[in-house]
Coordinates of C-alpha atoms in Angstrom, one line a residue:
X1274 CA -16.7 9.3 -8.7
X1275 CA -14.9 6.5 -10.4
X1276 CA -14.3 6.1 -14.2
X1277 CA -17.9 5.0 -14.7
X1278 CA -19.3 7.9 -12.9
X1279 CA -20.3 5.8 -9.8
X1280 CA -19.9 7.1 -6.3
X1281 CA -16.7 5.8 -4.7
X1282 CA -17.1 3.9 -1.4
X1283 CA -15.3 5.2 1.7
X1284 CA -11.8 3.8 2.1
X1285 CA -9.0 3.9 4.6
X1286 CA -6.3 2.6 2.2
X1287 CA -3.8 5.2 1.0
X1288 CA -2.9 2.8 -1.8
X1289 CA -6.4 2.8 -3.1
X1290 CA -6.6 6.5 -2.8
X1291 CA -3.5 6.9 -4.9
X1292 CA -4.6 4.3 -7.4
X1293 CA -7.8 6.3 -8.1
X1294 CA -5.6 9.3 -9.0
X1295 CA -2.6 8.0 -10.9
X1296 CA -1.0 5.1 -12.7
X1297 CA 0.9 3.1 -10.0
X1298 CA 4.3 1.9 -11.0
X1299 CA 5.5 -1.4 -9.4
X1300 CA 9.0 -2.7 -9.2
X1301 CA 10.9 -5.1 -11.5
X1302 CA 12.1 -8.6 -11.2
X1303 CA 13.1 -9.7 -7.7
X1304 CA 14.4 -13.1 -8.9
X1305 CA 16.5 -11.6 -11.7
X1306 CA 18.0 -9.1 -9.2
X1307 CA 18.8 -11.8 -6.6
X1308 CA 20.5 -14.1 -9.1
X1309 CA 22.7 -11.3 -10.3
X1310 CA 24.2 -11.1 -6.7
X1311 CA 25.8 -14.6 -7.1
X1312 CA 25.0 -15.6 -3.5
X1313 CA 26.3 -18.7 -1.8
X1314 CA 24.0 -21.7 -1.6
X1315 CA 25.6 -22.9 1.7
X1316 CA 26.1 -19.5 3.4
X1317 CA 23.3 -17.3 2.1
X1318 CA 20.6 -19.9 1.3
X1319 CA 21.6 -22.1 4.3
X1320 CA 21.6 -25.0 1.9
X1321 CA 18.1 -24.3 0.6
X1322 CA 19.0 -23.9 -3.0
X1323 CA 16.4 -21.8 -5.0
X1324 CA 14.5 -20.8 -1.8
X1325 CA 15.0 -17.1 -2.4
X1326 CA 12.4 -16.4 0.4
X1327 CA 14.9 -17.3 3.1
X1328 CA 17.1 -14.4 2.2
X1329 CA 14.9 -12.0 4.1
X1330 CA 16.3 -13.8 7.2
X1331 CA 19.9 -14.5 6.1
X1332 CA 20.6 -11.5 3.9
X1333 CA 18.0 -8.8 4.6
X1334 CA 20.6 -6.3 3.5
X1335 CA 20.6 -7.7 -0.1
X1336 CA 16.8 -7.8 -0.3
X1337 CA 16.5 -4.2 1.0
X1338 CA 19.1 -3.1 -1.5
X1339 CA 17.1 -4.6 -4.3
X1340 CA 13.9 -2.9 -3.1
X1341 CA 15.8 0.4 -2.9
X1342 CA 17.2 0.0 -6.4
X1343 CA 13.7 0.2 -7.8
X1344 CA 12.4 2.9 -5.4
X1345 CA 15.3 5.1 -6.3
X1346 CA 14.3 5.2 -10.0
X1347 CA 10.6 6.0 -9.4
X1348 CA 8.7 2.8 -8.4
X1349 CA 5.7 3.6 -6.3
X1350 CA 5.5 0.1 -4.8
X1351 CA 7.7 -2.9 -4.2
X1352 CA 6.7 -6.5 -3.7
X1353 CA 7.9 -8.5 -0.8
X1354 CA 10.3 -11.3 -1.3
X1355 CA 7.6 -13.9 -0.4
X1356 CA 6.6 -15.3 -3.8
X1357 CA 7.0 -18.9 -2.4
X1358 CA 6.6 -18.2 1.3
X1359 CA 3.4 -20.2 1.9
X1360 CA 3.4 -23.3 4.0
X1361 CA 3.1 -25.8 1.1
X1362 CA 6.2 -24.5 -0.7
X1363 CA 8.3 -23.9 2.5
X1364 CA 7.6 -27.6 3.4
X1365 CA 9.8 -28.6 0.5
X1366 CA 12.7 -26.9 2.3
X1367 CA 11.7 -28.1 5.8
X1368 CA 10.8 -24.4 6.7
X1369 CA 7.1 -24.7 7.4
X1370 CA 7.4 -23.5 11.0
X1371 CA 9.0 -20.3 9.8
X1372 CA 6.2 -19.3 7.5
X1373 CA 4.8 -16.5 9.7
X1374 CA 8.2 -15.2 10.6
X1375 CA 9.6 -15.1 7.1
X1376 CA 6.6 -13.2 5.8
X1377 CA 6.7 -10.7 8.6
X1378 CA 10.4 -10.2 8.1
X1379 CA 10.0 -9.7 4.4
X1380 CA 7.3 -7.1 4.9
X1381 CA 9.4 -5.3 7.4
X1382 CA 12.4 -5.2 5.1
X1383 CA 10.3 -3.8 2.3
X1384 CA 8.7 -1.3 4.7
X1385 CA 12.2 -0.1 5.8
X1386 CA 13.1 0.5 2.2
X1387 CA 9.9 2.4 1.5
X1388 CA 10.4 4.6 4.5
X1389 CA 13.6 5.9 3.1
X1390 CA 11.9 7.1 -0.1
X1391 CA 8.4 8.1 0.9
X1392 CA 7.5 11.8 0.7
X1393 CA 4.3 13.6 1.3
X1394 CA 3.5 13.9 -2.4
X1395 CA 4.9 10.5 -3.4
X1396 CA 4.1 7.8 -0.9
X1397 CA 5.7 4.3 -1.4
X1398 CA 3.8 1.1 -0.8
X1399 CA 4.6 -2.5 0.2
X1400 CA 2.7 -5.2 -1.6
X1401 CA 2.7 -8.6 -0.1
X1402 CA 3.5 -11.1 -2.8
X1403 CA 1.7 -14.4 -2.9
X1404 CA 2.7 -16.8 -5.7
X1405 CA 0.8 -19.8 -7.1
X1406 CA 2.9 -22.4 -5.1
X1407 CA 3.9 -25.7 -6.5
X1408 CA 0.7 -27.7 -5.8
X1409 CA -2.8 -27.1 -7.2
X1410 CA -6.1 -28.4 -6.0
X1411 CA -7.4 -28.7 -9.5
X1412 CA -4.6 -31.1 -10.4
X1413 CA -5.1 -33.1 -7.2
X1414 CA -1.7 -32.2 -5.7
X1415 CA -3.3 -30.8 -2.5
X1416 CA -6.7 -30.1 -0.9
X1417 CA -8.6 -26.8 -0.6
X1418 CA -8.2 -27.0 3.2
X1419 CA -4.4 -27.5 3.0
X1420 CA -4.0 -24.6 0.5
X1421 CA -6.3 -22.4 2.5
X1422 CA -4.3 -23.0 5.7
X1423 CA -1.0 -22.4 3.8
X1424 CA -2.1 -19.1 2.4
X1425 CA -3.8 -17.9 5.6
X1426 CA -0.6 -18.3 7.6
X1427 CA 1.3 -16.4 4.9
X1428 CA -1.3 -13.6 4.9
X1429 CA -1.1 -13.3 8.7
X1430 CA 2.7 -12.8 8.6
X1431 CA 2.5 -10.2 5.8
X1432 CA -0.2 -8.3 7.8
X1433 CA 1.9 -8.4 10.9
X1434 CA 4.8 -6.9 8.9
X1435 CA 2.7 -4.0 7.8
X1436 CA 2.0 -4.4 4.1
X1437 CA -0.2 -1.9 2.3
X1438 CA -1.8 -4.4 -0.1
X1439 CA -1.7 -8.0 -1.2
X1440 CA -0.8 -9.1 -4.7
X1441 CA -1.8 -12.6 -5.7
X1442 CA 0.4 -13.1 -8.8
X1443 CA 1.4 -15.5 -11.6
X1444 CA -1.8 -17.4 -11.1
X1445 CA -2.6 -20.3 -13.4
X1446 CA -5.6 -21.9 -11.8
X1447 CA -8.8 -20.1 -10.9
X1448 CA -9.4 -22.4 -7.9
X1449 CA -6.0 -21.4 -6.5
X1450 CA -6.9 -17.7 -6.9
X1451 CA -10.2 -18.1 -5.1
X1452 CA -8.5 -20.0 -2.3
X1453 CA -5.8 -17.3 -1.9
X1454 CA -8.5 -14.5 -1.8
X1455 CA -10.6 -16.4 0.8
X1456 CA -7.5 -17.0 3.0
X1457 CA -6.7 -13.3 2.9
X1458 CA -10.2 -12.4 3.8
X1459 CA -10.0 -14.8 6.8
X1460 CA -6.7 -13.3 7.9
X1461 CA -8.1 -9.8 7.6
X1462 CA -11.2 -10.7 9.5
X1463 CA -9.1 -11.9 12.5
X1464 CA -7.9 -8.3 12.8
X1465 CA -11.3 -6.8 12.2
X1466 CA -10.0 -5.4 8.9
X1467 CA -11.3 -5.6 5.3
X1468 CA -10.1 -5.0 1.8
X1469 CA -10.9 -1.3 2.3
X1470 CA -8.0 -1.3 4.7
X1471 CA -5.6 -3.7 2.9
X1472 CA -6.7 -4.2 -0.7
X1473 CA -6.1 -7.3 -2.9
X1474 CA -4.5 -7.1 -6.4
X1475 CA -4.9 -10.2 -8.6
X1476 CA -2.7 -11.0 -11.6
X1477 CA -2.9 -14.1 -13.8
X1478 CA -0.4 -15.6 -16.2
X1479 CA -1.6 -16.1 -19.8
X1480 CA 0.7 -18.4 -21.8
X1481 CA 1.6 -18.1 -25.5
X1482 CA -1.3 -20.5 -26.1
X1483 CA -3.7 -17.6 -25.2
X1484 CA -5.0 -19.2 -22.0
X1485 CA -3.9 -19.8 -18.5
X1486 CA -1.9 -23.1 -18.0
X1487 CA -5.1 -24.9 -17.0
X1488 CA -6.9 -23.6 -20.1
X1489 CA -8.9 -20.6 -18.8
X1490 CA -9.6 -17.7 -21.2
X1491 CA -9.2 -14.2 -19.9
X1492 CA -13.0 -13.7 -20.2
X1493 CA -13.5 -16.8 -17.9
X1494 CA -11.0 -15.4 -15.4
X1495 CA -12.8 -12.0 -15.3
X1496 CA -16.3 -13.6 -15.0
X1497 CA -15.1 -15.9 -12.2
X1498 CA -13.5 -13.1 -10.1
X1499 CA -15.8 -10.2 -10.8
X1500 CA -17.8 -10.5 -7.6
X1501 CA -14.7 -10.9 -5.4
X1502 CA -13.5 -7.9 -3.4
X1503 CA -10.3 -7.3 -5.4
X1504 CA -9.1 -3.9 -6.5
X1505 CA -7.5 -4.9 -9.8
X1506 CA -7.1 -7.7 -12.3
X1507 CA -4.3 -8.1 -14.8
X1508 CA -1.5 -10.1 -16.3
X1509 CA 2.1 -10.8 -15.3
X1510 CA 4.9 -13.2 -16.4
X1511 CA 5.1 -15.8 -19.2
X1512 CA 5.4 -13.3 -22.0
X1513 CA 6.5 -9.8 -22.9
X1514 CA 4.0 -6.9 -23.3
X1515 CA 3.4 -7.5 -27.0
X1516 CA 2.0 -11.0 -26.4
X1517 CA -0.2 -9.7 -23.6
X1518 CA -1.8 -7.0 -25.8
X1519 CA -5.0 -8.7 -26.9
X1520 CA -5.8 -9.9 -23.4
X1521 CA -5.1 -6.5 -21.9
X1522 CA -7.4 -5.0 -24.6
X1523 CA -10.2 -7.3 -23.5
X1524 CA -9.7 -6.4 -19.8
X1525 CA -9.5 -2.7 -20.6
X1526 CA -12.8 -2.8 -22.4
X1527 CA -14.7 -5.0 -20.0
X1528 CA -13.2 -5.4 -16.5
X1529 CA -13.8 -1.9 -15.2
X1530 CA -17.5 -2.3 -16.0
X1531 CA -17.8 -5.7 -14.2
X1532 CA -18.8 -6.5 -10.6
X1533 CA -21.8 -4.3 -10.1
X1534 CA -21.1 -1.9 -7.3
X1535 CA -17.4 -2.8 -7.5
X1536 CA -17.2 -1.4 -11.1
X1537 CA -14.3 0.9 -11.9
X1538 CA -11.5 -1.3 -10.8
X1539 CA -8.1 -1.1 -12.3
X1540 CA -6.3 -3.3 -14.9
X1541 CA -2.7 -4.2 -14.3
X1542 CA 0.1 -5.1 -16.7
X1543 CA 3.4 -6.5 -15.4
X1544 CA 5.2 -8.2 -18.3
X1545 CA 8.5 -10.0 -18.7
X1546 CA 11.3 -8.4 -20.6
X1547 CA 10.2 -10.4 -23.6
X1548 CA 10.1 -14.1 -24.2
X1549 CA 13.0 -16.0 -22.6
X1550 CA 15.9 -17.3 -24.7
X1551 CA 18.7 -19.7 -23.8
X1552 CA 22.2 -18.2 -24.1
X1553 CA 25.1 -20.4 -23.2
X1554 CA 22.9 -22.5 -20.9
X1555 CA 21.4 -19.5 -19.2
X1556 CA 17.9 -18.1 -19.5
X1557 CA 17.9 -14.5 -20.6
X1558 CA 15.2 -11.9 -21.4
X1559 CA 16.2 -9.8 -24.4
X1560 CA 13.6 -7.0 -24.5
X1561 CA 15.4 -3.7 -23.8
X1562 CA 13.8 -0.9 -21.8
X1563 CA 12.6 1.3 -24.7
X1564 CA 10.5 -1.2 -26.6
X1565 CA 9.3 -2.6 -23.2
X1566 CA 8.1 0.8 -22.2
X1567 CA 6.7 1.8 -25.6
X1568 CA 4.4 -1.2 -25.5
X1569 CA 3.2 -0.5 -21.9
X1570 CA 2.6 3.2 -22.6
X1571 CA 0.3 2.2 -25.5
X1572 CA -1.8 0.0 -23.1
X1573 CA -2.0 2.8 -20.6
X1574 CA -3.2 5.2 -23.3
X1575 CA -5.6 3.0 -25.2
X1576 CA -6.7 0.4 -22.7
X1577 CA -6.8 2.5 -19.5
X1578 CA -4.3 0.3 -17.6
X1579 CA -3.8 1.7 -14.1
X1580 CA -1.0 -0.5 -12.6
X1581 CA 2.3 -1.2 -14.4
X1582 CA 5.6 -2.8 -13.6
X1583 CA 8.0 -5.5 -14.6
X1584 CA 8.3 -9.3 -14.1
X1585 CA 11.1 -11.7 -15.1
X1586 CA 14.2 -10.1 -16.6
X1587 CA 13.2 -6.5 -15.9
X1588 CA 15.8 -4.3 -14.2
X1589 CA 15.9 -0.8 -12.6
X1590 CA 16.6 0.5 -16.1
X1591 CA 13.2 -0.8 -17.3
X1592 CA 11.4 0.7 -14.3
X1593 CA 13.3 4.0 -14.5
X1594 CA 12.3 4.6 -18.1
X1595 CA 8.8 3.5 -17.4
X1596 CA 8.3 5.9 -14.6
X1597 CA 9.9 8.8 -16.5
X1598 CA 8.0 8.1 -19.7
X1599 CA 4.6 8.1 -17.9
X1600 CA 5.3 11.6 -16.7
X1601 CA 6.9 12.8 -20.0
X1602 CA 3.8 11.6 -21.9
X1603 CA 1.5 13.0 -19.3
X1604 CA -0.1 9.6 -18.8
X1605 CA 0.5 9.2 -15.1
X1606 CA -2.6 11.2 -14.0
X1607 CA -5.7 9.0 -14.2
X1608 CA -8.0 11.9 -13.4
X1609 CA -7.2 13.9 -16.4
X1610 CA -6.2 11.3 -19.0
X1611 CA -9.2 10.3 -21.2
X1612 CA -10.4 6.8 -20.2
X1613 CA -11.0 4.0 -22.5
X1614 CA -14.7 3.3 -23.3
X1615 CA -15.7 0.4 -21.1
X1616 CA -18.8 -1.9 -21.5
X1617 CA -19.8 -4.9 -19.4
X1618 CA -19.7 -8.2 -21.3
X1619 CA -23.0 -10.1 -21.6
X1620 CA -24.1 -11.7 -18.3
X1621 CA -22.7 -15.2 -18.2
X1622 CA -21.7 -18.2 -16.1
X1623 CA -18.3 -19.6 -16.5
X1624 CA -16.5 -22.9 -16.4
X1625 CA -12.8 -23.3 -15.8
X1626 CA -12.3 -22.6 -19.5
X1627 CA -14.7 -20.1 -21.0
X1628 CA -17.9 -18.2 -20.1
X1629 CA -21.4 -19.2 -21.3
X1630 CA -23.7 -16.3 -22.0
X1631 CA -27.1 -16.5 -20.2
X1632 CA -28.8 -15.1 -23.3
X1633 CA -28.8 -17.5 -26.3
X1634 CA -29.3 -16.2 -29.9
X1635 CA -31.4 -19.1 -31.1
X1636 CA -32.6 -20.8 -27.9
X1637 CA -33.4 -20.4 -24.3
X1638 CA -30.6 -21.2 -21.9
X1639 CA -30.8 -24.9 -21.2
X1640 CA -29.4 -26.1 -17.8
X1641 CA -28.6 -29.8 -17.5
X1642 CA -30.0 -31.1 -14.2
X1643 CA -29.0 -34.8 -14.4
X1644 CA -25.8 -34.3 -12.3
X1645 CA -27.6 -33.6 -9.1
X1646 CA -27.1 -36.2 -6.4
X1647 CA -30.2 -35.1 -4.6
X1648 CA -32.4 -35.5 -7.6
X1649 CA -30.8 -38.2 -9.8
X1650 CA -30.4 -41.8 -8.5
X1651 CA -28.2 -42.7 -11.5
X1652 CA -25.8 -39.8 -10.7
X1653 CA -25.8 -40.6 -7.0
X1654 CA -24.8 -44.3 -7.7
X1655 CA -22.0 -43.1 -10.0
X1656 CA -20.8 -40.8 -7.3
X1657 CA -20.9 -43.5 -4.6
X1658 CA -19.0 -45.8 -6.8
X1659 CA -16.5 -43.1 -7.7
X1660 CA -17.1 -43.9 -11.3
X1661 CA -15.5 -40.8 -12.8
X1662 CA -15.6 -42.0 -16.4
X1663 CA -19.3 -42.6 -16.0
X1664 CA -19.8 -39.1 -14.6
X1665 CA -17.9 -37.6 -17.5
X1666 CA -20.0 -39.6 -20.0
X1667 CA -23.2 -38.3 -18.3
X1668 CA -22.0 -34.8 -18.6
X1669 CA -21.1 -35.2 -22.3
X1670 CA -24.5 -36.8 -23.0
X1671 CA -26.3 -33.8 -21.6
X1672 CA -24.3 -31.4 -23.8
X1673 CA -24.4 -33.5 -27.0
X1674 CA -27.9 -35.0 -26.9
X1675 CA -29.8 -32.7 -24.5
X1676 CA -28.3 -29.5 -25.9
X1677 CA -27.4 -28.2 -22.4
X1678 CA -25.5 -24.9 -22.3
X1679 CA -24.8 -25.2 -18.6
X1680 CA -24.5 -28.2 -16.2
X1681 CA -25.9 -28.0 -12.7
X1682 CA -23.4 -30.0 -10.6
X1683 CA -24.4 -31.0 -7.0
X1684 CA -22.4 -33.7 -5.3
X1685 CA -24.0 -33.2 -1.8
X1686 CA -26.7 -35.6 -0.6
X1687 CA -28.2 -36.7 2.8
X1688 CA -25.8 -39.0 4.6
X1689 CA -22.6 -38.1 2.7
X1690 CA -19.7 -37.2 5.0
X1691 CA -16.8 -36.7 2.6

């Protein structure tokens, strides 16, 4: 039974099995740890400045040492050094042909580190990190097909290296998240596997503005991803734990009750060590381990958070205190700790920005149907002429004058081939 009293589906993933039982502690900041090593751009990075992903090939000893520094202090899982190891990002360093190999190597390095610390009662896990990249479909920087191909090749390499789960992290665009999920599903399907074998964690980045970079509220994120086969949804990066609190509270109350038969899924919190400050030209993260951990413990206790860890600026000291404190406060066991009361939000459809409830207080739900190329000659002409301003005006007119709550957008019509 899960936290909602629903029967759990059968699973072959040890990671999922452990997640049902206890709070899983992830590692801290890979980037912060790498930059503290003062590596050579020419020798260690092979001239690819800021391409930390190449270090799994040139300095696997350094990357494994970083993984072990977190495992030694109690981390249950480490993330591969592959945040930017998709084809689109690697192309910026002329490394596209090495996409599969770099991801495979990264997973193998992390696996070697975990093998040294795994015990029968405390298994250690490798999470395949997939970052947002540097191009977004929503902003017109790339296409869906290009992004899909980019992520699929990365997923293939991570699977070949033996990861236990994927983590799509630091996401700022819902379309990018959906593309990454679908690419993983495609790569799993090629191996006759599913997310029961290798689960997917999703983590988005909420800015200090209270939304993702492209404007999505956390409620819109949850509504858009509820039916996808992901095992968790949460926040990482951009801010410290204090700034994340209201969004985590919303997820803790609603996310575990969303997704129908998928209900009972975990919430994750992986904050920075506070908000960044500039010190003598360097970016530093000032939040010390104790206040960092205190804030996370509160979320575990009151919001039922099931996955915790650290992002930018967090060190082994942060993770050591986090792991120890969960046990000291008896919060690590998810089967005995009282769960937060969860309730599904009202059924809704969502845009990029916010959800729209199906049930309206003072009206029926009005769906604007004038943006359907198969049923509206006017809209079809605007589409054929690529009159985007005219299309936006038509959309606004339906909202302002017709009172539409939802717009039905259909750009497909007979004879269209693009």
